[in-house]
PDB file of C-alpha atoms in Angstrom:
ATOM      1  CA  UNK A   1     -90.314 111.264 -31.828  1.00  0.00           C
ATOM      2  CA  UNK A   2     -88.691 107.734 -30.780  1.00  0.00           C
ATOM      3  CA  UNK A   3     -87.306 107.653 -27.475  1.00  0.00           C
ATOM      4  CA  UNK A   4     -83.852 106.364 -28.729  1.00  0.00           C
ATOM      5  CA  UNK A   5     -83.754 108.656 -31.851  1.00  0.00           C
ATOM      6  CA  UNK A   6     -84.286 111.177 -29.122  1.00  0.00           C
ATOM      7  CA  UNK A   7     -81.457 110.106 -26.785  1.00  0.00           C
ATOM      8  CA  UNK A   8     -79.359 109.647 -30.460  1.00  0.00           C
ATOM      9  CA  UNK A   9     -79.659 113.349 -31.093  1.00  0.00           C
ATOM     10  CA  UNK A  10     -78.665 114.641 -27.902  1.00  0.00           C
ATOM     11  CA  UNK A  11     -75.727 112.509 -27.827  1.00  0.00           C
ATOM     12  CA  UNK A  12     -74.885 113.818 -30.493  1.00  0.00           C
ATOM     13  CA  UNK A  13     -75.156 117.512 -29.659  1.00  0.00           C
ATOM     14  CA  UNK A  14     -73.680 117.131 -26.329  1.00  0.00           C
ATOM     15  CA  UNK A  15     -70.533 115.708 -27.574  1.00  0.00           C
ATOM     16  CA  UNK A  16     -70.050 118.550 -30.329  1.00  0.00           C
ATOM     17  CA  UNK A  17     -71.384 121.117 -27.374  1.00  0.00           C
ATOM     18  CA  UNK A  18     -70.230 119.835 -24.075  1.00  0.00           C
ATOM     19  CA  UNK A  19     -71.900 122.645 -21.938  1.00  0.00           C
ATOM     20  CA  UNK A  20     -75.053 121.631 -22.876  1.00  0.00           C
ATOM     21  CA  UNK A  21     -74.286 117.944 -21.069  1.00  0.00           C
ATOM     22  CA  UNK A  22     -77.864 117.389 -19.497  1.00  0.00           C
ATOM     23  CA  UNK A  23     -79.903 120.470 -21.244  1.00  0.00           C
ATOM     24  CA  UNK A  24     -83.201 118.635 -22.114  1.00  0.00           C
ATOM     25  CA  UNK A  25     -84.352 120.897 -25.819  1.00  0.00           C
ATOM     26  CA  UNK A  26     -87.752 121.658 -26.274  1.00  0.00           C
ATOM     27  CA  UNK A  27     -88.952 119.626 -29.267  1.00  0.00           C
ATOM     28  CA  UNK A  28     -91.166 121.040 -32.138  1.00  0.00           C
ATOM     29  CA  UNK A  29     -92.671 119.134 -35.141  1.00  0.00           C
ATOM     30  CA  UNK A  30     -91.804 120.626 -38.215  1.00  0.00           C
ATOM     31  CA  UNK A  31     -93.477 119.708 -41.603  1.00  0.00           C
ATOM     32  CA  UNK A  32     -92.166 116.807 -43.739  1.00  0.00           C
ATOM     33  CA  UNK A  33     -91.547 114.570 -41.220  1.00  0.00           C
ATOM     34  CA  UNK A  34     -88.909 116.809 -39.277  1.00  0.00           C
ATOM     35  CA  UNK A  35     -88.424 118.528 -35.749  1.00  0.00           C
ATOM     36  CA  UNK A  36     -86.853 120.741 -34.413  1.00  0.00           C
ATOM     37  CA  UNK A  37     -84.826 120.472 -30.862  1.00  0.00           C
ATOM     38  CA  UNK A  38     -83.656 124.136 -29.130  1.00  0.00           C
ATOM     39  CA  UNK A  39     -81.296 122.982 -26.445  1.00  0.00           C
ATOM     40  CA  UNK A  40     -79.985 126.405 -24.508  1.00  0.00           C
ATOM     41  CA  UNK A  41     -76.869 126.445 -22.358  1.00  0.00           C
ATOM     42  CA  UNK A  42     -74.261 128.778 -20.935  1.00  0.00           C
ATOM     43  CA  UNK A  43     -70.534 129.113 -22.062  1.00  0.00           C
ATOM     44  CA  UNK A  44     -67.900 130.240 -19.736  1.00  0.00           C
ATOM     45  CA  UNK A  45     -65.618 133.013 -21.320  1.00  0.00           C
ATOM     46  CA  UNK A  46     -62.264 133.762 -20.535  1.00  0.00           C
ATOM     47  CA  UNK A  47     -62.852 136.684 -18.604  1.00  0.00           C
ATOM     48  CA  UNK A  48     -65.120 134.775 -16.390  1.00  0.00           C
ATOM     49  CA  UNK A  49     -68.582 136.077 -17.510  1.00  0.00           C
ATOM     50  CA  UNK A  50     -71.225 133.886 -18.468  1.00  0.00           C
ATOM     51  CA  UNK A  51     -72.333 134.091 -22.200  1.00  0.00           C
ATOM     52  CA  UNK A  52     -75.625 132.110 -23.609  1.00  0.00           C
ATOM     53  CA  UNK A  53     -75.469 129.748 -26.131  1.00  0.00           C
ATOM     54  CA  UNK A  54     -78.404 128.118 -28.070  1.00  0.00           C
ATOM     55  CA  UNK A  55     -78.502 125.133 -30.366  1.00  0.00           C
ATOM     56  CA  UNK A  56     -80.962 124.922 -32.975  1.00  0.00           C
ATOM     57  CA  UNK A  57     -80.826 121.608 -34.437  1.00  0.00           C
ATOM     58  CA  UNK A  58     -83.218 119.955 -37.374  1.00  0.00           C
ATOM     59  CA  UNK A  59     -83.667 116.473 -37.770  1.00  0.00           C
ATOM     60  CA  UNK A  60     -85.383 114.008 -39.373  1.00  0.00           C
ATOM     61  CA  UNK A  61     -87.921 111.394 -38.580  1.00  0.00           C
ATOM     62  CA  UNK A  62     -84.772 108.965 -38.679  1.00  0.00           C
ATOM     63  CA  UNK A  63     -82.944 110.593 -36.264  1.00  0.00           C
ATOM     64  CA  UNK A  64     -80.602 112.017 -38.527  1.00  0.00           C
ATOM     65  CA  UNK A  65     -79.615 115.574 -38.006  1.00  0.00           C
ATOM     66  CA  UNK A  66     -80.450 117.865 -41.331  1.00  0.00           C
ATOM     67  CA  UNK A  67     -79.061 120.872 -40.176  1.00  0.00           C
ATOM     68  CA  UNK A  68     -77.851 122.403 -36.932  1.00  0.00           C
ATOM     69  CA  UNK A  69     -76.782 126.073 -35.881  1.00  0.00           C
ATOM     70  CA  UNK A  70     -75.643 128.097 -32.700  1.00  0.00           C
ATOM     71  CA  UNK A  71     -75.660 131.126 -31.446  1.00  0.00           C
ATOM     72  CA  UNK A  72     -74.008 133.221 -28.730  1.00  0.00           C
TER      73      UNK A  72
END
């Protein structure tokens, strides 16, 4: 994956997901010309306690993102 379409993506995710500001994903290559970026970060609740969040995020070979999903 391009450098830029790299740094495109993560903009991206960091300014829908804040907390994961600086969280560098682990990048997989996924058939058809895709990948796959898992960026994991931790959400503050209310309450004070710390609660994991990952991104899953599927993208193209254009840097376009396909498909992305989170979990807590």
């Amino acid at each position: 994956m391009e450098r830029s379409l790299f740094n495109s993506i993560c903009s991206q995710v960091y300014r829908q997901f804040p907390e994961t500001k600086g969280a560098q994903p682990k990048v997989t290559a996924r058939p058809d010309e895709q990948y796959l970026l898992i960026f994991k970060a931790a959400v503050t609740t209310g309450d004070g306690r710390s609660l994991p969040r990952t991104i899953r995020v599927v993208a193209d070979a254009r840097g376009k993102i396909v498909k992305m999903t989170t979990s807590h």
